[in-house]
PDB file of C-alpha atoms in Angstrom:
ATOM      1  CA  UNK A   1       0.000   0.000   0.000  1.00  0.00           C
ATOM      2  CA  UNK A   2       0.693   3.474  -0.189  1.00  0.00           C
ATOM      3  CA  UNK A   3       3.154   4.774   3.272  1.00  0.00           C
ATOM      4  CA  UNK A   4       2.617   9.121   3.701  1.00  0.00           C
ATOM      5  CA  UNK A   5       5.282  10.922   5.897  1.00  0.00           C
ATOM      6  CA  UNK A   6       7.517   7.951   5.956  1.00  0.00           C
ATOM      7  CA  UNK A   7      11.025   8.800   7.432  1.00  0.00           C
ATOM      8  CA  UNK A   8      13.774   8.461   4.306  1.00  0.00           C
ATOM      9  CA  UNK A   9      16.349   7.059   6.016  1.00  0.00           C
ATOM     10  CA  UNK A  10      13.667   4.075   6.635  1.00  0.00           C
ATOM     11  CA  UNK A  11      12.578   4.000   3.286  1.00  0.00           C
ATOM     12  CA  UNK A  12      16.257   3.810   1.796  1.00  0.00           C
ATOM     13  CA  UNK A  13      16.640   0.780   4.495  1.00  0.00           C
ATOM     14  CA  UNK A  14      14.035  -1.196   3.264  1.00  0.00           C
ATOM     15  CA  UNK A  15      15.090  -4.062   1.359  1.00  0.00           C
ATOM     16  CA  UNK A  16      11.937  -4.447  -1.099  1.00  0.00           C
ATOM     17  CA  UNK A  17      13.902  -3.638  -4.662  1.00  0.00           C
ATOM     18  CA  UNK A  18      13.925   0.060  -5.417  1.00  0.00           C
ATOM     19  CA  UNK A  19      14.058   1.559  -9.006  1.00  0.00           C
ATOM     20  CA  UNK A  20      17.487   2.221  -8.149  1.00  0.00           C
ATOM     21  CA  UNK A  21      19.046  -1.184  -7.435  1.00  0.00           C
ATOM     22  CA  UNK A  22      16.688  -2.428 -10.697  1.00  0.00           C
ATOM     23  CA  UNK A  23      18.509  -0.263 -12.635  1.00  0.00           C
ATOM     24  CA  UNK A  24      21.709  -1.608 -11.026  1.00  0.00           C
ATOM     25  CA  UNK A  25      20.486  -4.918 -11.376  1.00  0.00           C
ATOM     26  CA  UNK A  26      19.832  -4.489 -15.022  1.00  0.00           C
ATOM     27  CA  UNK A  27      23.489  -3.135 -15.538  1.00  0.00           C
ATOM     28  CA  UNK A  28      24.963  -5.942 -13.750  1.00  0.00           C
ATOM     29  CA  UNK A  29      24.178  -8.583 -11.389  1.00  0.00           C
ATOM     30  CA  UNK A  30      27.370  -8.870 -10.216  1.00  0.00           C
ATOM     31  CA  UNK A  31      27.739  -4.726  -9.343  1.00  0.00           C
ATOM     32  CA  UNK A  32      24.111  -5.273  -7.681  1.00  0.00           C
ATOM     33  CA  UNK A  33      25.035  -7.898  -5.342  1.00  0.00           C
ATOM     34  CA  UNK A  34      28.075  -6.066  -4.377  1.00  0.00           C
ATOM     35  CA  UNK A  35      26.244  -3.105  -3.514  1.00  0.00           C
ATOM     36  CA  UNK A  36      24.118  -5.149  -1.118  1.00  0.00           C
ATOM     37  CA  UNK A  37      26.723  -5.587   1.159  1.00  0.00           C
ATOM     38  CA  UNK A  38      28.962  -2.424   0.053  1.00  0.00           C
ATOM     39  CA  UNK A  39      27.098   0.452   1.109  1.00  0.00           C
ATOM     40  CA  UNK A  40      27.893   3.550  -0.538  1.00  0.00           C
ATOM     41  CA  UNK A  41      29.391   6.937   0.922  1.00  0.00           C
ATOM     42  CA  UNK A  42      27.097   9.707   0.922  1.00  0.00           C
ATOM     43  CA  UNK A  43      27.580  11.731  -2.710  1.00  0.00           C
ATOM     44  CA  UNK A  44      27.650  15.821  -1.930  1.00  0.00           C
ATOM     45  CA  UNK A  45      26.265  16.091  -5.953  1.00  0.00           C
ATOM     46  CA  UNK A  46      23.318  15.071  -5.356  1.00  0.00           C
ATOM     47  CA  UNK A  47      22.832  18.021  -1.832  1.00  0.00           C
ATOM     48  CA  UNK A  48      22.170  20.411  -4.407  1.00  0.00           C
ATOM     49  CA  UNK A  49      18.744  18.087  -5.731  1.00  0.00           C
ATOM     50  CA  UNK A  50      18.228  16.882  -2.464  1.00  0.00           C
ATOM     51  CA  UNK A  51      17.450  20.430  -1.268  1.00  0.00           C
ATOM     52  CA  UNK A  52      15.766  21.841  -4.395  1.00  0.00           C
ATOM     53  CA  UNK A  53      13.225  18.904  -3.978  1.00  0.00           C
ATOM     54  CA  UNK A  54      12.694  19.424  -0.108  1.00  0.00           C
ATOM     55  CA  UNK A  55      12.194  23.123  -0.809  1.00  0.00           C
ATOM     56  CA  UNK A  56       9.701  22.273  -4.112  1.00  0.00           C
ATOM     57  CA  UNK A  57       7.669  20.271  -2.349  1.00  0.00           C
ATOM     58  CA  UNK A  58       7.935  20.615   1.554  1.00  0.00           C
ATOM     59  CA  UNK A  59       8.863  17.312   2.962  1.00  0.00           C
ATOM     60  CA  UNK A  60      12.346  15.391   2.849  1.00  0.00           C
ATOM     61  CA  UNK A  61      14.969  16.319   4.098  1.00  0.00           C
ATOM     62  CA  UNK A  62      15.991  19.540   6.289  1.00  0.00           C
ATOM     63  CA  UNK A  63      18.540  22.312   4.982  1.00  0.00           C
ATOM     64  CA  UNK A  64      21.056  23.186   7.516  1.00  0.00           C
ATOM     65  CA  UNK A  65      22.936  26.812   6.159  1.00  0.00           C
ATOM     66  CA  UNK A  66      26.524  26.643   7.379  1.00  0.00           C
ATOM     67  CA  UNK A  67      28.254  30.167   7.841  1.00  0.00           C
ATOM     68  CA  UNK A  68      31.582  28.999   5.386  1.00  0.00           C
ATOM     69  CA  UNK A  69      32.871  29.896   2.599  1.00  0.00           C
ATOM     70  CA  UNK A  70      33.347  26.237   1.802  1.00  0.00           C
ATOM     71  CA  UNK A  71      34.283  23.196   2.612  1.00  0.00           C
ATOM     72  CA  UNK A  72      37.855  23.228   2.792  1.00  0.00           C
ATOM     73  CA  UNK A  73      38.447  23.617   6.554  1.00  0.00           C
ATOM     74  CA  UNK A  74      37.982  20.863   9.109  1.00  0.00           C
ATOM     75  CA  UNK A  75      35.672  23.104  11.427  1.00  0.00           C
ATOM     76  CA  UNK A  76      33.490  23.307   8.028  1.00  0.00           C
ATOM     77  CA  UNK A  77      33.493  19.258   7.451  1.00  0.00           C
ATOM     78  CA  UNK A  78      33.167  18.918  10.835  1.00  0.00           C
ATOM     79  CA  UNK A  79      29.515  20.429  10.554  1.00  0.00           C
ATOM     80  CA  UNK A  80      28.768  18.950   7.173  1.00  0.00           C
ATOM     81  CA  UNK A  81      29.371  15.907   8.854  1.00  0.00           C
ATOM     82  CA  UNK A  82      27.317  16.381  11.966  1.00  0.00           C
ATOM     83  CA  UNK A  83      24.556  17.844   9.470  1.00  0.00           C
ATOM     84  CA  UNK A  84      24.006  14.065   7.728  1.00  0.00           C
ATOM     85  CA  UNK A  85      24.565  12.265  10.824  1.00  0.00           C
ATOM     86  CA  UNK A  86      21.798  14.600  11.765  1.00  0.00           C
ATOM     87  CA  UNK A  87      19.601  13.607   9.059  1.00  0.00           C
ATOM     88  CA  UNK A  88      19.610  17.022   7.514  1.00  0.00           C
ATOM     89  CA  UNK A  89      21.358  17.997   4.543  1.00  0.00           C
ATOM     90  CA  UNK A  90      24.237  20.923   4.668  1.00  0.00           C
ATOM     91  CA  UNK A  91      24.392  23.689   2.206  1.00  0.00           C
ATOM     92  CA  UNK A  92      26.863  26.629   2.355  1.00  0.00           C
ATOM     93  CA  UNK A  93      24.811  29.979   3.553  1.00  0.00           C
ATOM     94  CA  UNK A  94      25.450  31.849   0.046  1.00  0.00           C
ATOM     95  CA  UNK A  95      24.397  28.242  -1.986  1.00  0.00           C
ATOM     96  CA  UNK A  96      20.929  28.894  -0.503  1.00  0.00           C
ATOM     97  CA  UNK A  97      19.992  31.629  -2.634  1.00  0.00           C
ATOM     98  CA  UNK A  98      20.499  29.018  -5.969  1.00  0.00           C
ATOM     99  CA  UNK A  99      17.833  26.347  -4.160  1.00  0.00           C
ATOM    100  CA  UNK A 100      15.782  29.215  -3.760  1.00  0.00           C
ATOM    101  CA  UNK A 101      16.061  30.661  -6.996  1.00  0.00           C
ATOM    102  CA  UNK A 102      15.874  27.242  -8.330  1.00  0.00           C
ATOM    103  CA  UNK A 103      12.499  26.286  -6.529  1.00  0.00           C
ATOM    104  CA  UNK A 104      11.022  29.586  -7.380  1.00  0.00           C
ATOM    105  CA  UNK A 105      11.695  28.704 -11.487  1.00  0.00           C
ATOM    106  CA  UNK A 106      10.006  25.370 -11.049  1.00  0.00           C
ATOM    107  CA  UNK A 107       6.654  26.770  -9.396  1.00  0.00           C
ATOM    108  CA  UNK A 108       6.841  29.519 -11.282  1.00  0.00           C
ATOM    109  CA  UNK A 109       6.296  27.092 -14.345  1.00  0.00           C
ATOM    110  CA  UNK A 110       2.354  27.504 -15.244  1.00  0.00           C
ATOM    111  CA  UNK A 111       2.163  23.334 -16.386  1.00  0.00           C
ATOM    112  CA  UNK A 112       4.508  22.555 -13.122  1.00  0.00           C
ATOM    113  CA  UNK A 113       2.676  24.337 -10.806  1.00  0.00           C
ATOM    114  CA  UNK A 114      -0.687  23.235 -11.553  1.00  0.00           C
ATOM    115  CA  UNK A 115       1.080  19.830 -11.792  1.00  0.00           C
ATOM    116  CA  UNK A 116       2.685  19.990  -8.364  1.00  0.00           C
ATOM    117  CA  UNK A 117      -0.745  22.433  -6.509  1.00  0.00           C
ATOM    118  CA  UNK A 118      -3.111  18.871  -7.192  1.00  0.00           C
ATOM    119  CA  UNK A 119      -4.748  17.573  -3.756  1.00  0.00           C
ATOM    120  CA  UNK A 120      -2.005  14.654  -3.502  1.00  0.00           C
ATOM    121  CA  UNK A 121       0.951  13.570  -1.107  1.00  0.00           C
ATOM    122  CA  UNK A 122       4.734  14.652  -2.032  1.00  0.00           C
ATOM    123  CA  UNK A 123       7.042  12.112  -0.719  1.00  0.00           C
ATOM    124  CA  UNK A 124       4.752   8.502  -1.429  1.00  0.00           C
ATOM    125  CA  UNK A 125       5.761   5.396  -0.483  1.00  0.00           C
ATOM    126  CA  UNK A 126       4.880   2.628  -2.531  1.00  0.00           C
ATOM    127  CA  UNK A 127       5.233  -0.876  -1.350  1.00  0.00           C
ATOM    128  CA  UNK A 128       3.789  -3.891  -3.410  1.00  0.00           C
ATOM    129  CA  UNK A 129       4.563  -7.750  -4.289  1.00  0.00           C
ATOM    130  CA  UNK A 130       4.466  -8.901  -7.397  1.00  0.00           C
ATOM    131  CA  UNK A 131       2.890 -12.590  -7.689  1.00  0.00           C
ATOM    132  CA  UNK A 132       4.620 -13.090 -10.868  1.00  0.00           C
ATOM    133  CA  UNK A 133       8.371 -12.995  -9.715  1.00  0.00           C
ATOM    134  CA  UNK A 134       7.447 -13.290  -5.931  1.00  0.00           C
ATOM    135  CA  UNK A 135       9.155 -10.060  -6.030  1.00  0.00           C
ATOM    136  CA  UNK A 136       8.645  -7.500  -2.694  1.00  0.00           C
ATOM    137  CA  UNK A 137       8.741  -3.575  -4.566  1.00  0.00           C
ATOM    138  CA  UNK A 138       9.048  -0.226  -2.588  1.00  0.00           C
ATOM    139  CA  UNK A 139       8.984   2.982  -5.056  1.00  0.00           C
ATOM    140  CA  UNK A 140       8.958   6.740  -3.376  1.00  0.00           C
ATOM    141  CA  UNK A 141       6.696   8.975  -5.818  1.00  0.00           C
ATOM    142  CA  UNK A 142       7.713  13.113  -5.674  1.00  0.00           C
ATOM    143  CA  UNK A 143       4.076  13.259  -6.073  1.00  0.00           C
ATOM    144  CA  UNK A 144       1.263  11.382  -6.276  1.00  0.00           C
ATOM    145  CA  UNK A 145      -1.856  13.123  -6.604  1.00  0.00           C
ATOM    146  CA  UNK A 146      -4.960  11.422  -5.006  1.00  0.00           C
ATOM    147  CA  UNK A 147      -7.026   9.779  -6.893  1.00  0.00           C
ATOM    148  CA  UNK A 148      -9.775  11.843  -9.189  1.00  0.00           C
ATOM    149  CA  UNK A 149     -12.691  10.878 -11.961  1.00  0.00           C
ATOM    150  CA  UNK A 150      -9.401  11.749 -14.614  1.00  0.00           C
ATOM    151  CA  UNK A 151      -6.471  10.196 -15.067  1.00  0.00           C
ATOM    152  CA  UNK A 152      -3.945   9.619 -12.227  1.00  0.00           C
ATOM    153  CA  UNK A 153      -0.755  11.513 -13.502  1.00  0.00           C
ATOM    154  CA  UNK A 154       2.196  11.328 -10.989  1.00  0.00           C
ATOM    155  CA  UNK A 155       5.415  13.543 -10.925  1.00  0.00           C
ATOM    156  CA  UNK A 156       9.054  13.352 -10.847  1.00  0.00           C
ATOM    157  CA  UNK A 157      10.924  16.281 -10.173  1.00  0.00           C
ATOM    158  CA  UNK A 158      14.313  15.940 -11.596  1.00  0.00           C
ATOM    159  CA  UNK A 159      17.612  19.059 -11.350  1.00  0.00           C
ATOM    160  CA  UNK A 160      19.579  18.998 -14.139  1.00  0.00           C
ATOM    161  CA  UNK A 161      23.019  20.101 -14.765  1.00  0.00           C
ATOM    162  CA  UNK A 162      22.349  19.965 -18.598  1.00  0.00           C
ATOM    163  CA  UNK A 163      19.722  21.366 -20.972  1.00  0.00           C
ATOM    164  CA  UNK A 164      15.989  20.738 -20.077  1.00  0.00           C
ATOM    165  CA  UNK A 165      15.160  20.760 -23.727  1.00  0.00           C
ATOM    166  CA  UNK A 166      13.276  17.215 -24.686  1.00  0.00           C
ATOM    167  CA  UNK A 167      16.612  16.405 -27.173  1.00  0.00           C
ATOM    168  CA  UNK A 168      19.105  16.662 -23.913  1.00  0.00           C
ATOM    169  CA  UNK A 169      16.581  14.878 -21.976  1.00  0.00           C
ATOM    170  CA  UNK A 170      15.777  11.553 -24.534  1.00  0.00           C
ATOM    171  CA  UNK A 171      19.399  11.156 -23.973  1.00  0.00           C
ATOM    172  CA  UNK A 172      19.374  11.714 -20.220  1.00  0.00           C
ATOM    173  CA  UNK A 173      16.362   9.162 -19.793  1.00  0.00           C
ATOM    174  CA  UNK A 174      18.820   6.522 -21.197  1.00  0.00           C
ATOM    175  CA  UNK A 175      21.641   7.619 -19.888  1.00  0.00           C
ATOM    176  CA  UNK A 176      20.186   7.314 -16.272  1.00  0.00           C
ATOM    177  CA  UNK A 177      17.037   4.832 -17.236  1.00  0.00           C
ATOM    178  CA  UNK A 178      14.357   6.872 -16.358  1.00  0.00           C
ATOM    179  CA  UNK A 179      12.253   4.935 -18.624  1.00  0.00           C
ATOM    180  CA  UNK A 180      13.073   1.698 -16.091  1.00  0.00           C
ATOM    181  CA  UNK A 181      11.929   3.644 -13.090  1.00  0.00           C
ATOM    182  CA  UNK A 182       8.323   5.229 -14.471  1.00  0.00           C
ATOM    183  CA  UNK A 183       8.448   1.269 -15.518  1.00  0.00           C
ATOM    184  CA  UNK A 184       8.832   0.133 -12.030  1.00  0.00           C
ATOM    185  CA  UNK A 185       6.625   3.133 -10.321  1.00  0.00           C
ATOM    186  CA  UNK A 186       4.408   2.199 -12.296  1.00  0.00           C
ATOM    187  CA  UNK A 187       4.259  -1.402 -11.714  1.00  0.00           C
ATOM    188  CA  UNK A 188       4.328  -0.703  -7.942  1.00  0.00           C
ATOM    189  CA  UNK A 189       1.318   1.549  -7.901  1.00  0.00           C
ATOM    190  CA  UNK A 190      -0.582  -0.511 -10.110  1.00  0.00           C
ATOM    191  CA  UNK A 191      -0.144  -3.511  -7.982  1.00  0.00           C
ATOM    192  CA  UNK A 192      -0.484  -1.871  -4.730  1.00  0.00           C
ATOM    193  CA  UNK A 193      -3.442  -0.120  -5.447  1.00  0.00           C
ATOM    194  CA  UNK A 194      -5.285  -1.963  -9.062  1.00  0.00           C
ATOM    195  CA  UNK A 195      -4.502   1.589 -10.414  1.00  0.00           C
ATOM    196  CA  UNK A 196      -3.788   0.517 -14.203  1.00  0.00           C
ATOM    197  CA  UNK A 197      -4.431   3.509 -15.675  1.00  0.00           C
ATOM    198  CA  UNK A 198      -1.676   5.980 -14.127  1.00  0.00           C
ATOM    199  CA  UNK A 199       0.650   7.989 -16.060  1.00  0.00           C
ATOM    200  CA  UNK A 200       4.326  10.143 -15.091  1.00  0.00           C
ATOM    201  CA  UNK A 201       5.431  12.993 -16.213  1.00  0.00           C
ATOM    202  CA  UNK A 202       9.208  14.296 -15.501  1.00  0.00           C
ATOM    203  CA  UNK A 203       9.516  17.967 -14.574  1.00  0.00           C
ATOM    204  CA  UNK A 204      12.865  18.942 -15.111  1.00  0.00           C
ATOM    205  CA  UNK A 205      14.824  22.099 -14.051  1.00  0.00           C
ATOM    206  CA  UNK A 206      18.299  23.211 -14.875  1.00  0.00           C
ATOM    207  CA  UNK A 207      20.693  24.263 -11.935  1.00  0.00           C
ATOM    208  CA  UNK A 208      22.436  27.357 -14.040  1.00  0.00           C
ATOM    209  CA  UNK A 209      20.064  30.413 -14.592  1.00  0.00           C
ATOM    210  CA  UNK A 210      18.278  30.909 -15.753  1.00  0.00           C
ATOM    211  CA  UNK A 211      16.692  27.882 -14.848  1.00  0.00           C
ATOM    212  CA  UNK A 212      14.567  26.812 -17.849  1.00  0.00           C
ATOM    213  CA  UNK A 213      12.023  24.315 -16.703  1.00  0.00           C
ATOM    214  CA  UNK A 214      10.021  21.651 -18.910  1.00  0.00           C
ATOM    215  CA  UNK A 215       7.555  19.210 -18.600  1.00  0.00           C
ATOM    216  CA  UNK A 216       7.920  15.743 -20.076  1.00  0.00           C
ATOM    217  CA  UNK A 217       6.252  12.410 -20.785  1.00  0.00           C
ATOM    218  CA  UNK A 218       7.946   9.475 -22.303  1.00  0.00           C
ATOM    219  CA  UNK A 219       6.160   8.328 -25.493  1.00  0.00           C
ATOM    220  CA  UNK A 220       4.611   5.019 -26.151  1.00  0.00           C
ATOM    221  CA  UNK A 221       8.141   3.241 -27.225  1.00  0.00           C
ATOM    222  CA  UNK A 222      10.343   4.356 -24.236  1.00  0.00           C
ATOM    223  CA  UNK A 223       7.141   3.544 -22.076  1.00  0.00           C
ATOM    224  CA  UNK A 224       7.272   0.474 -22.921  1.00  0.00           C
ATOM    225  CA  UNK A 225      10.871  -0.054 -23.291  1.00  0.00           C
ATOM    226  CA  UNK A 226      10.913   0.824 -19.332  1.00  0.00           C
ATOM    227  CA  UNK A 227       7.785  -1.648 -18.594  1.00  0.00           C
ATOM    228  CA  UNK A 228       9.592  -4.428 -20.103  1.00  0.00           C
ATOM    229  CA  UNK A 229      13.169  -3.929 -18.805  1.00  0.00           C
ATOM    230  CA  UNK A 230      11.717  -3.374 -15.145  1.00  0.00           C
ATOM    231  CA  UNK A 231      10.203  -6.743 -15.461  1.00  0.00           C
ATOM    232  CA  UNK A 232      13.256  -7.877 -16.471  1.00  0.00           C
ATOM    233  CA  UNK A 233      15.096  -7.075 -13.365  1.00  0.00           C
ATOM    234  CA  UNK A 234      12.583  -8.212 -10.894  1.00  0.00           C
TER     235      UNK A 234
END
């Protein structure tokens, strides 16, 4: 079923297969079950999309501003270290003004914001088992709006270094297999809940000003490109 105002930390423990390790899975067996008992280090690239999505939609994880000017001195990765083993993530004092400016593009996006304003729940948990592989499945939506007479149409909110023009981003959704995780959202929701019928749309956002934002939706071959290939790895 569907988990609101689950803690992350619990979510990323759970070990029902995420989109993630699918994706991993997909790549290589061998790199997947390493990963199960290699835990990786905490990545500071992704503190910047971390924040922008915690700011966007008003749940995850807390911003703590530290007063540096980076993070070259040990008092400053002394408190970015006590920041995550707060839960929280830390973002230099004059990097706050970029999430800001960041969030403000997204909402500020007429399709986006009425996208992202929907009665719904930012921050789902999905967990489901699929009878065909025997398979326990956890996906966390951005947002999943509640369910309405229309069509169900959840959101990803993704930050993007790169061009949020739909040419950069056909390449991006292979580069990173987006189309395996709307696959295995998908599959999750529609299992937990006999919702058949949902759709995804990515709304992406670039991290350099001015922070173009667009709204996309896979088409029918990548759709089912990700379908198949998340059945695959479960």
């Amino acid at each position: 079923g569907i988990v609101e105002a689950m803690d992350e930390e619990l979510y990323h423990a759970h070990p029902a297969l995420s989109s993630t390790n699918a994706r991993l899975l997909l790549d290589s067996p061998a790199r997947f079950h390493y990963r199960q008992s290699h835990p990786q280090p905490h990545k500071a690239a992704f503190d910047l999309g971390s924040a922008v999505h915690s700011k966007v939609l008003g749940v995850g994880y807390p911003v703590e501003a530290l007063d540096f000017p980076d993070f070259r001195t040990k008092a400053a990765q002394t408190a970015r270290d006590e920041a995550y083993a707060g839960g929280m993530i830390p973002m230099l004092a004059k990097d706050l003004t970029l999430v800001d400016d960041i969030a403000e593009a997204t909402l500020g996006h007429p399709t986006a914001r009425v996208l992202l304003e929907r009665p719904g729940t930012a921050e789902a948990s999905v967990f489901a088992h699929d009878p065909a592989t025997g398979v326990d499945m956890r996906a966390r939506f951005d947002f999943l709006p509640d369910v309405t007479d229309g069509r169900r149409v959840t959101v990803d909110l993704k930050t993007s270094g790169k061009s949020a023009a739909a040419t950069e981003f056909e390449r991006t959704v292979l580069n990173f297999g987006y189309h395996v995780q709307q696959g295995h959202y998908l599959d999750a929701l529609a299992l937990a809940e006999g919702d058949t019928d949902a759709a995804m749309v990515f709304v992406v956002v670039e991290t350099e000003a001015p922070h173009l934002v667009a709204v996309h939706q896979l088409d029918v071959v990548y759709s089912d490109m990700g379908f198949t290939a998340a059945r695959h790895a479960r």
